[in-house]
PDB file of C-alpha atoms in Angstrom:
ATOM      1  CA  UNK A   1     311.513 198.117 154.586  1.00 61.00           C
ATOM      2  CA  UNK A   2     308.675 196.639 155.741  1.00 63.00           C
ATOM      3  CA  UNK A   3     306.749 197.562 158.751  1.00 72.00           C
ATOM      4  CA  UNK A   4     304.383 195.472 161.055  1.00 72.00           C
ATOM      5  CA  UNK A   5     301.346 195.821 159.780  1.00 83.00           C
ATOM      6  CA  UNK A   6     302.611 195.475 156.013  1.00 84.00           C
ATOM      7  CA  UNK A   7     302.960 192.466 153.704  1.00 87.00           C
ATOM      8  CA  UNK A   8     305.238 192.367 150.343  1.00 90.00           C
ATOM      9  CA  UNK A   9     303.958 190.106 147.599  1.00 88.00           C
ATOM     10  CA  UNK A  10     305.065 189.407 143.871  1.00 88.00           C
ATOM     11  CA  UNK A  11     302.063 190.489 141.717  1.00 88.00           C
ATOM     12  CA  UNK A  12     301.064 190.956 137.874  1.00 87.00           C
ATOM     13  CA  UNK A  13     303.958 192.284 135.668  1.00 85.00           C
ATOM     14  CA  UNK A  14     306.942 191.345 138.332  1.00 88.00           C
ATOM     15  CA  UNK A  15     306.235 193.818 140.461  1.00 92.00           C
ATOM     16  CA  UNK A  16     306.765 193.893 144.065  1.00 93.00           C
ATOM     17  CA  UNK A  17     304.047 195.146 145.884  1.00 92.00           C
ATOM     18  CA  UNK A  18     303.998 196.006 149.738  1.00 91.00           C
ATOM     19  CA  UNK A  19     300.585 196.059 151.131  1.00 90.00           C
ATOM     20  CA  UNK A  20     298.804 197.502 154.642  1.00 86.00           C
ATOM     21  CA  UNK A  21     297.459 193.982 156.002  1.00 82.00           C
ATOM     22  CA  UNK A  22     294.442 196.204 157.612  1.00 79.00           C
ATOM     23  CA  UNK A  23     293.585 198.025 154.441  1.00 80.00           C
ATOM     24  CA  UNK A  24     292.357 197.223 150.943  1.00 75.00           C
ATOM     25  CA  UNK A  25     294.711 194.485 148.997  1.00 79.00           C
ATOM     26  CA  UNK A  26     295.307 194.602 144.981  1.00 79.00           C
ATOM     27  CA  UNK A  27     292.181 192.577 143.512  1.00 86.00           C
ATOM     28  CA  UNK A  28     290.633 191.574 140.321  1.00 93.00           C
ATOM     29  CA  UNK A  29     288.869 195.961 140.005  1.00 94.00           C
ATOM     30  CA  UNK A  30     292.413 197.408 140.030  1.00 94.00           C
ATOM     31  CA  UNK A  31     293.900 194.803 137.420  1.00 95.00           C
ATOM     32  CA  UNK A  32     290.658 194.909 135.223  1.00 97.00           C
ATOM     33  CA  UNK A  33     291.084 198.934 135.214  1.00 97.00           C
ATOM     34  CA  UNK A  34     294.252 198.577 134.421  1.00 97.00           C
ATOM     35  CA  UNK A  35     294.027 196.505 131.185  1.00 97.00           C
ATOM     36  CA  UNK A  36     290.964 198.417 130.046  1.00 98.00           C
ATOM     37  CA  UNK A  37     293.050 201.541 129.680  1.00 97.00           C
ATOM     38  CA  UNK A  38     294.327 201.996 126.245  1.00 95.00           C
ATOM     39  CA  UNK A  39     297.774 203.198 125.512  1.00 95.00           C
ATOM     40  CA  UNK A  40     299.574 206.093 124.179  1.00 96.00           C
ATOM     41  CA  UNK A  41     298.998 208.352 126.923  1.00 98.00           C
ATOM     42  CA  UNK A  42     301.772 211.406 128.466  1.00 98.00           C
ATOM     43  CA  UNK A  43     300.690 212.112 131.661  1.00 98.00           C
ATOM     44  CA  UNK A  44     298.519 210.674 133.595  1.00 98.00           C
ATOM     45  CA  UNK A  45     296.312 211.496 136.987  1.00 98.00           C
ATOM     46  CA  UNK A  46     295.192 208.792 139.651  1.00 98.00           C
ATOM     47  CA  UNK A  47     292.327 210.163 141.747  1.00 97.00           C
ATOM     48  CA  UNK A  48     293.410 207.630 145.364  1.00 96.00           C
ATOM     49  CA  UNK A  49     296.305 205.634 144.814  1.00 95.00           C
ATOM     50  CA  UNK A  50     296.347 203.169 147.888  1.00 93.00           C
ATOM     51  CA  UNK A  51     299.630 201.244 147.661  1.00 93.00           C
ATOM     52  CA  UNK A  52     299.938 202.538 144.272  1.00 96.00           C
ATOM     53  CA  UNK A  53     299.504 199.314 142.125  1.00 96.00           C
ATOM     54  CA  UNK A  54     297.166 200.757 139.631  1.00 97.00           C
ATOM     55  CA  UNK A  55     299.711 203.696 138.735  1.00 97.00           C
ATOM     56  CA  UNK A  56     302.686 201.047 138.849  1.00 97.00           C
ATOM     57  CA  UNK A  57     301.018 198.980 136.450  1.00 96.00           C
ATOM     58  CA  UNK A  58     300.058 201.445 133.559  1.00 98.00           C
ATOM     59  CA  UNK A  59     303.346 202.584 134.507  1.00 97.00           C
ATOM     60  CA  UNK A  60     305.737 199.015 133.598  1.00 96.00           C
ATOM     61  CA  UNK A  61     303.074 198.088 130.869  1.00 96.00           C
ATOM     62  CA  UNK A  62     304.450 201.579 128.818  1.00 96.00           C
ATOM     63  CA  UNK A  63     300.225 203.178 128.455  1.00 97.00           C
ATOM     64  CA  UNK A  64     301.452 206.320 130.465  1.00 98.00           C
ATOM     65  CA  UNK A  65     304.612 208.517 130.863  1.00 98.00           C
ATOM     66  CA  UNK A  66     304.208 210.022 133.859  1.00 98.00           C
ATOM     67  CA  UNK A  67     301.708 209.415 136.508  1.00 98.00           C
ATOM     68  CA  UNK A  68     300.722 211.822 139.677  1.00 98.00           C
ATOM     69  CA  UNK A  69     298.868 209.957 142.360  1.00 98.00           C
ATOM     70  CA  UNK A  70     296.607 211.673 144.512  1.00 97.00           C
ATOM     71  CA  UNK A  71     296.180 210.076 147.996  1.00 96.00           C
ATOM     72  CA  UNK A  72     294.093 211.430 151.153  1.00 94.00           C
ATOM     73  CA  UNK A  73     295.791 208.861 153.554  1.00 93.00           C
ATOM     74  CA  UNK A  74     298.878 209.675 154.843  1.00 94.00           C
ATOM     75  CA  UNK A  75     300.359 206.427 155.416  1.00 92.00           C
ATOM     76  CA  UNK A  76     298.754 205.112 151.714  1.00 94.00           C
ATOM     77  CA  UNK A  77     300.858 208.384 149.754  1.00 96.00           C
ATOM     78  CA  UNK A  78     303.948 207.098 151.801  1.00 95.00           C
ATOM     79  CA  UNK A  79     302.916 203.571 150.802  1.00 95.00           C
ATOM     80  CA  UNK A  80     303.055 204.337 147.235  1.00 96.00           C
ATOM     81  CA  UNK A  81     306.123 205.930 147.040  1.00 97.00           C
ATOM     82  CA  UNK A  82     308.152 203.245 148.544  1.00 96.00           C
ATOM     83  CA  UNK A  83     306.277 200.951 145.967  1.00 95.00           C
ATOM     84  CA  UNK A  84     307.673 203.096 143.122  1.00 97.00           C
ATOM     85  CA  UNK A  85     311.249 203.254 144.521  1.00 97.00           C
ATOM     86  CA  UNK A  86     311.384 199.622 145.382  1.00 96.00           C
ATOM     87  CA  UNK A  87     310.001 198.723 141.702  1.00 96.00           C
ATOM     88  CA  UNK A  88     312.560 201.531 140.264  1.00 97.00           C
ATOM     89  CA  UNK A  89     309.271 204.110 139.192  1.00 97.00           C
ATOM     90  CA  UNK A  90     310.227 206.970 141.459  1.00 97.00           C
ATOM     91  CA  UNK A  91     311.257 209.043 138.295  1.00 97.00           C
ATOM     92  CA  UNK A  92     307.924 208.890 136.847  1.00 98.00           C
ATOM     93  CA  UNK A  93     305.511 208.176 139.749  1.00 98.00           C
ATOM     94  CA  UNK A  94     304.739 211.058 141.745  1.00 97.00           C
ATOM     95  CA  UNK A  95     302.703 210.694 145.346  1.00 97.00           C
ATOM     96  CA  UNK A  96     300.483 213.594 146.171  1.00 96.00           C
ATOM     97  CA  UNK A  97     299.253 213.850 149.615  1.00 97.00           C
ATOM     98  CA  UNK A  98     295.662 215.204 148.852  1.00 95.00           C
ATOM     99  CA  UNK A  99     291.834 215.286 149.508  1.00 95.00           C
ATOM    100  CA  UNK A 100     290.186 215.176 145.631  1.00 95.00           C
ATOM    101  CA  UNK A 101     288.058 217.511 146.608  1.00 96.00           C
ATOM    102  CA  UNK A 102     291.077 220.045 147.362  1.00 96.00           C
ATOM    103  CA  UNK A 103     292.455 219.802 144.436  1.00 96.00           C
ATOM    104  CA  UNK A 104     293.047 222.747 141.807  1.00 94.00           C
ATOM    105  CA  UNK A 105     295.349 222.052 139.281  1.00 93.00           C
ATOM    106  CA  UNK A 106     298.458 224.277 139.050  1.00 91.00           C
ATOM    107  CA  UNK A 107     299.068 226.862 136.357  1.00 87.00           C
ATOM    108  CA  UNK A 108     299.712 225.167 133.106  1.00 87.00           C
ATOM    109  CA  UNK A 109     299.303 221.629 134.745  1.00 90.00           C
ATOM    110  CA  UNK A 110     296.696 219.311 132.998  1.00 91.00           C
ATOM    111  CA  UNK A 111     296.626 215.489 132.310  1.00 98.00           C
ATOM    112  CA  UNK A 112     295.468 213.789 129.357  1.00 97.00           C
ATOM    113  CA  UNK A 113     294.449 210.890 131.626  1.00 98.00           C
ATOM    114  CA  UNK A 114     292.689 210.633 134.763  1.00 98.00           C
ATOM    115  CA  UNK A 115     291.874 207.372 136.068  1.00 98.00           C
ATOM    116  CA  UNK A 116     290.265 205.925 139.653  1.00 97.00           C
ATOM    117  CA  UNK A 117     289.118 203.347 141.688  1.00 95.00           C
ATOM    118  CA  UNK A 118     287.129 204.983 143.818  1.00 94.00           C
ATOM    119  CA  UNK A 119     285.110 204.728 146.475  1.00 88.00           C
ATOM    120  CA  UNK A 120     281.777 203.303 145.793  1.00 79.00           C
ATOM    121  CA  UNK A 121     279.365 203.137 148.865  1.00 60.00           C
ATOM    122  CA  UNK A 122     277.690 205.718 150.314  1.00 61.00           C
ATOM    123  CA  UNK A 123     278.828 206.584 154.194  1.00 60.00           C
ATOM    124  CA  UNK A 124     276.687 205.282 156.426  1.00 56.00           C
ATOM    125  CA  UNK A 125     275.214 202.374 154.266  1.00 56.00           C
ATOM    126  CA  UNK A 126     276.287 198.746 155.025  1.00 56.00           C
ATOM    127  CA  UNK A 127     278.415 197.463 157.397  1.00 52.00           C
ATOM    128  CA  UNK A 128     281.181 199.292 158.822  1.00 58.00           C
ATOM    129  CA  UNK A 129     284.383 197.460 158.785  1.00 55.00           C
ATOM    130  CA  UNK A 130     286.361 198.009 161.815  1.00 54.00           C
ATOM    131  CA  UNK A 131     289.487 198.947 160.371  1.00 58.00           C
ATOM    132  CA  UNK A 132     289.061 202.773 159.456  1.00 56.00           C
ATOM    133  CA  UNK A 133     291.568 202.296 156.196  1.00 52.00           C
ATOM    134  CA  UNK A 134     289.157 199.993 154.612  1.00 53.00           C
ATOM    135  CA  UNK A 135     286.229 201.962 155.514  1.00 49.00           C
ATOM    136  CA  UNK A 136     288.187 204.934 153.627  1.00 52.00           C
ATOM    137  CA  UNK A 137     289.239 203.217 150.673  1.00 50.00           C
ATOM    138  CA  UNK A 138     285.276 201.843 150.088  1.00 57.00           C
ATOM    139  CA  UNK A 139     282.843 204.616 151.485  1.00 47.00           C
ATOM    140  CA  UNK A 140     282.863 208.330 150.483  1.00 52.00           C
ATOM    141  CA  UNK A 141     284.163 209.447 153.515  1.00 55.00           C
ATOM    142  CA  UNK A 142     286.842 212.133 151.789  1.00 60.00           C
ATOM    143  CA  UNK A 143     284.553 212.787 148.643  1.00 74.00           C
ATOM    144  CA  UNK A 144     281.773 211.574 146.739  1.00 94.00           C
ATOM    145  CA  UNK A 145     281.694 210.225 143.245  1.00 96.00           C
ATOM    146  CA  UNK A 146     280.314 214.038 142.165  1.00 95.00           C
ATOM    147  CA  UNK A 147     283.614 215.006 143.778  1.00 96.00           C
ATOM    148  CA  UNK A 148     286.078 212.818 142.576  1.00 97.00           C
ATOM    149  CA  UNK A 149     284.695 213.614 139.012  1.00 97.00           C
ATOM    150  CA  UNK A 150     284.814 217.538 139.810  1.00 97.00           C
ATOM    151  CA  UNK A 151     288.725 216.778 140.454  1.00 97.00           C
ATOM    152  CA  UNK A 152     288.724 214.483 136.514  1.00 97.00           C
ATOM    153  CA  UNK A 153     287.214 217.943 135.254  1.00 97.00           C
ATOM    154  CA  UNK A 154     289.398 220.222 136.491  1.00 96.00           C
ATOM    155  CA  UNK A 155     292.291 217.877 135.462  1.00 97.00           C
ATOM    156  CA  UNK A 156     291.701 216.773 132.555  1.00 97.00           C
ATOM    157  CA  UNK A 157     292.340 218.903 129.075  1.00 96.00           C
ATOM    158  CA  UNK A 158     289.646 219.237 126.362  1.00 96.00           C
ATOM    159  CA  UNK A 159     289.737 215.150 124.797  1.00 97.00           C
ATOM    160  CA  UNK A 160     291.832 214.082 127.642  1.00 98.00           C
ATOM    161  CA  UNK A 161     290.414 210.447 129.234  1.00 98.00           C
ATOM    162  CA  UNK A 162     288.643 209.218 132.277  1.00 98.00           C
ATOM    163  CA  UNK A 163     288.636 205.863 133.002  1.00 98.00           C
ATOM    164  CA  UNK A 164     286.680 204.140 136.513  1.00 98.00           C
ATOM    165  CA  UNK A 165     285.760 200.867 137.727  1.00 97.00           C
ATOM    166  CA  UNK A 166     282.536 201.208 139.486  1.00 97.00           C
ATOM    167  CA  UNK A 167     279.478 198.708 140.914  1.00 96.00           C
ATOM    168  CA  UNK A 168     276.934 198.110 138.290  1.00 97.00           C
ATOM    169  CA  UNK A 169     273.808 199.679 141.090  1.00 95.00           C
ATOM    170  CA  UNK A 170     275.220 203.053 140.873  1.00 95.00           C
ATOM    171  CA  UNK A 171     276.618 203.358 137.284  1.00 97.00           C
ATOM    172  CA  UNK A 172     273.836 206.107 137.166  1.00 97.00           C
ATOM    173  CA  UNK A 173     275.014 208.614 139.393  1.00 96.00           C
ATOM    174  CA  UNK A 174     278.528 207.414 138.154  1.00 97.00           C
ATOM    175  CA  UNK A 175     277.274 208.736 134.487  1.00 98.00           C
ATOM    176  CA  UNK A 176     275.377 211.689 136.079  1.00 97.00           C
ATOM    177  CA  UNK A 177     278.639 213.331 137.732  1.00 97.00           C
ATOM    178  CA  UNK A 178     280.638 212.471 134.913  1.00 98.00           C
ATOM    179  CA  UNK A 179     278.604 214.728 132.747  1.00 98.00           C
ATOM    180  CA  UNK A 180     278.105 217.345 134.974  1.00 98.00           C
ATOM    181  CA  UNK A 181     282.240 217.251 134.909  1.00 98.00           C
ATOM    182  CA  UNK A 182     281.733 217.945 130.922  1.00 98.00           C
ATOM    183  CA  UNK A 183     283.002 214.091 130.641  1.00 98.00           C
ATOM    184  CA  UNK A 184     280.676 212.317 128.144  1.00 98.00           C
ATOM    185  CA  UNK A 185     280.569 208.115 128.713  1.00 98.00           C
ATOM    186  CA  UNK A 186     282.199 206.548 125.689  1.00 97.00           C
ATOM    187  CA  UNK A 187     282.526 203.031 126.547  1.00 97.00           C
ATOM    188  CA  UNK A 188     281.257 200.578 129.125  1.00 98.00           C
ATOM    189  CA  UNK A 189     281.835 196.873 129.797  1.00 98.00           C
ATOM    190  CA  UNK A 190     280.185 195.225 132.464  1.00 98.00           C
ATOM    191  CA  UNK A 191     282.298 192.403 134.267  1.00 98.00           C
ATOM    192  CA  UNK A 192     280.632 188.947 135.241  1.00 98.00           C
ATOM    193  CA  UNK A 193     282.163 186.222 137.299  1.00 97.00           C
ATOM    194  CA  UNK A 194     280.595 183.496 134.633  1.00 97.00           C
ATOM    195  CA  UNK A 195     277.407 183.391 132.316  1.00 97.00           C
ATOM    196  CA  UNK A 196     275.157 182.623 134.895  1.00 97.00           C
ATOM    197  CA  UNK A 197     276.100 185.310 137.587  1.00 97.00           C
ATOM    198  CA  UNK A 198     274.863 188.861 137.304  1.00 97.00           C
ATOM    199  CA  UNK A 199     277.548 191.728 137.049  1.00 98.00           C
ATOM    200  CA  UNK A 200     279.877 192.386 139.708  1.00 96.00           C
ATOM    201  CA  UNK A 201     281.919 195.430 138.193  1.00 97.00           C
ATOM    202  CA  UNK A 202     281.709 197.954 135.804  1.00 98.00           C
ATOM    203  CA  UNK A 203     284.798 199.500 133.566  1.00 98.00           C
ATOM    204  CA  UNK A 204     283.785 203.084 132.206  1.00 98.00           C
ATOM    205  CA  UNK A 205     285.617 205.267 129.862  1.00 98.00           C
ATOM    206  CA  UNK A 206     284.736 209.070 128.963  1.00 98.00           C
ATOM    207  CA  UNK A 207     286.097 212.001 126.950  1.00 98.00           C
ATOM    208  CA  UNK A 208     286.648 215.501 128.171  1.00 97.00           C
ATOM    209  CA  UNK A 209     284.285 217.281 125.567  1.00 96.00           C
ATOM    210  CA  UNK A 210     283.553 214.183 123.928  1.00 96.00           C
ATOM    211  CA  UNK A 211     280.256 213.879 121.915  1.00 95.00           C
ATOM    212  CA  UNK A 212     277.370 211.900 122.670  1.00 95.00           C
ATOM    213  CA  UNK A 213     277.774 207.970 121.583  1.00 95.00           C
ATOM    214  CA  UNK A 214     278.392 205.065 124.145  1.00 96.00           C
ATOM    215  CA  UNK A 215     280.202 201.946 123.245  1.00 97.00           C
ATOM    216  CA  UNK A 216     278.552 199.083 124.941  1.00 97.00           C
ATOM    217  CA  UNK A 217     281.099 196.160 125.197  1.00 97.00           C
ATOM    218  CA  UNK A 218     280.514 193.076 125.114  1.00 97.00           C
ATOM    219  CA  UNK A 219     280.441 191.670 128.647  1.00 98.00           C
ATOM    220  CA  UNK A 220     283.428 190.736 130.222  1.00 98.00           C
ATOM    221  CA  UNK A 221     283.389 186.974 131.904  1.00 98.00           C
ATOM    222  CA  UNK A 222     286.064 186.031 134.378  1.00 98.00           C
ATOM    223  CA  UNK A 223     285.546 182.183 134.071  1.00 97.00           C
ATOM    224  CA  UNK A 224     284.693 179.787 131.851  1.00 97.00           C
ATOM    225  CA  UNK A 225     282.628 177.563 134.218  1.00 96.00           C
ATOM    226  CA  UNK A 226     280.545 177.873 137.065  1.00 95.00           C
ATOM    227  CA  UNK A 227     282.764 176.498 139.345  1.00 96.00           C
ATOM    228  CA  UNK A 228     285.449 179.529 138.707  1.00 96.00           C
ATOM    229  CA  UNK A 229     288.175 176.677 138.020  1.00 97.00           C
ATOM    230  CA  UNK A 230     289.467 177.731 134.856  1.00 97.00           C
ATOM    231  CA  UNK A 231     290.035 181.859 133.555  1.00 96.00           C
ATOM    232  CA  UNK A 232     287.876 182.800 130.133  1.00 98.00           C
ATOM    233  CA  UNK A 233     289.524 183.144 127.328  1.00 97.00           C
ATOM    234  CA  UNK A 234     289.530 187.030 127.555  1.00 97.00           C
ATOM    235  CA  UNK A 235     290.721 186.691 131.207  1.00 96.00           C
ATOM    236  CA  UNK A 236     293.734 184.831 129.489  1.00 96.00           C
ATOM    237  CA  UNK A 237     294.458 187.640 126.936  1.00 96.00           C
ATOM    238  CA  UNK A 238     294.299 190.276 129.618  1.00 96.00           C
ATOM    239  CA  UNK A 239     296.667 188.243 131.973  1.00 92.00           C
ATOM    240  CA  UNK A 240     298.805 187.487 128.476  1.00 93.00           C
ATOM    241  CA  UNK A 241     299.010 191.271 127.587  1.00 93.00           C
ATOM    242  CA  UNK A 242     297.781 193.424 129.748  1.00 94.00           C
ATOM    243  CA  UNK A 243     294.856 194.512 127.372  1.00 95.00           C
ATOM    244  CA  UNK A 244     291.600 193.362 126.645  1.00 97.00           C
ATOM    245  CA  UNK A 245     290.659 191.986 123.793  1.00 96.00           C
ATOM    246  CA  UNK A 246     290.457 193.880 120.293  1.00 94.00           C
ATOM    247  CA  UNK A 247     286.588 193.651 120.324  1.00 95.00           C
ATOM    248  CA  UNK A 248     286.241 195.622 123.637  1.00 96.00           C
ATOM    249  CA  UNK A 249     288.113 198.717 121.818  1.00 91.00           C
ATOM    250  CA  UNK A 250     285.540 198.909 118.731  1.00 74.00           C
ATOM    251  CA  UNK A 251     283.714 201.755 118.193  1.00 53.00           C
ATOM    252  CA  UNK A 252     286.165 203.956 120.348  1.00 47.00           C
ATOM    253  CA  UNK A 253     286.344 207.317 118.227  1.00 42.00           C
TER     254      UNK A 253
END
């Protein structure tokens, strides 16, 4: 099932995961993102799926019905479809081949979840990996983060969720575009490697007509020491359950 340039490893929750061994691999953003989200939700919106493993996760852990997974790539929508038939998910993952800033919601089609992992460098800034996929999956190339909240807008219906994982040095313009997209911030955490290193990530969540008032976590370490030999305690929990902590969900109405 595989082809040349793929890989199939055994991740988080049992899955099976195939992988493009040129493109971007499941990491610690996608997992975080995925444990932040709360549950309870019906359907649910991915704004650039990759292989998928975001979807597939809320998916197995029971926090979303149904799940419709935009992806600009060709070869990435094909990619996550064979990951939801091959982890039995085709029923209630759907692939979208799609540019976010294309996309206008059907008649009567609205999500009361819309969650990404998006891009988060601007094109032309840094260095240019050689392999175009990666470049893709980490610049906005096919949309910036104005447009992939534009799309969460349009999707989402009046106190339906958004939830991102971002880099701390543009959490500004993240917050900008989210309320321009009538998406008010309602929670943030900001994700450390230990106690001494500065944040590396940060998880957002906003409301669709929410009201103003920002939750401000506690800050999320990965490791207990310095060296990065042994998980937090949190890290445990979210590995454990698949959701953080009770004390990063305070505050949340």
């Amino acid at each position: 099932m595989t082809e040349e340039n793929e890989r199939t490893d055994r991740v988080n929750d049992r899955l099976t995961l195939i992988q493009k061994t040129d493109g971007i691999t499941f990491g610690t953003d996608a997992l975080l993102l995925a444990g932040y989200i709360g549950k309870g939700y019906t359907k649910g919106l991915e704004l650039g799926s990759g292989s998928g493993i975001l979807s597939l996760l809320l998916l197995t852990r029971g926090k979303v019905q149904t799940v419709t997974a935009l992806e600009v790539q060709e070869d990435y929508a094909d990619l996550t479809a064979k990951n939801a038939e091959i982890n039995g998910l085709s029923d209630r993952l759907s692939p979208r081949l799609c540019d976010v800033r294309d996309f206008i919601p059907a008649q009567n089609e609205s999500y009361d979840l819309v969650f990404t992992n998006p891009p988060y460098m601007k094109r032309g800034t840094g260095y240019e990996n050689p392999a175009e996929r990666k470049n893709i999956a980490r610049r906005e190339i096919h949309g910036t983060i104005d447009d992939f909240l534009s799309a969460a807008g349009r999707a989402l219906n009046y106190g339906g969720t958004f939830a991102a994982v971002y880099r701390p040095e543009r959490l500004a313009p993240l917050f900008a575009a989210m309320r321009t997209a009538g998406i008010e911030p309602k929670r943030a955490t900001f994700v450390h490697a230990d106690a001494t290193a500065p944040a590396s990530l940060v998880l957002v969540e906003g409301r669709r007509g929410g009201g103003e008032g920002l939750y401000l976590t506690p800050p999320l370490l990965l490791f207990s020491d310095r060296e990065h030999t042994e998980d937090s305690p949190e890290m445990k929990e979210i590995d454990r359950t698949g959701l953080f902590p009770a004390k990063y969900y305070q505050n949340k109405g």
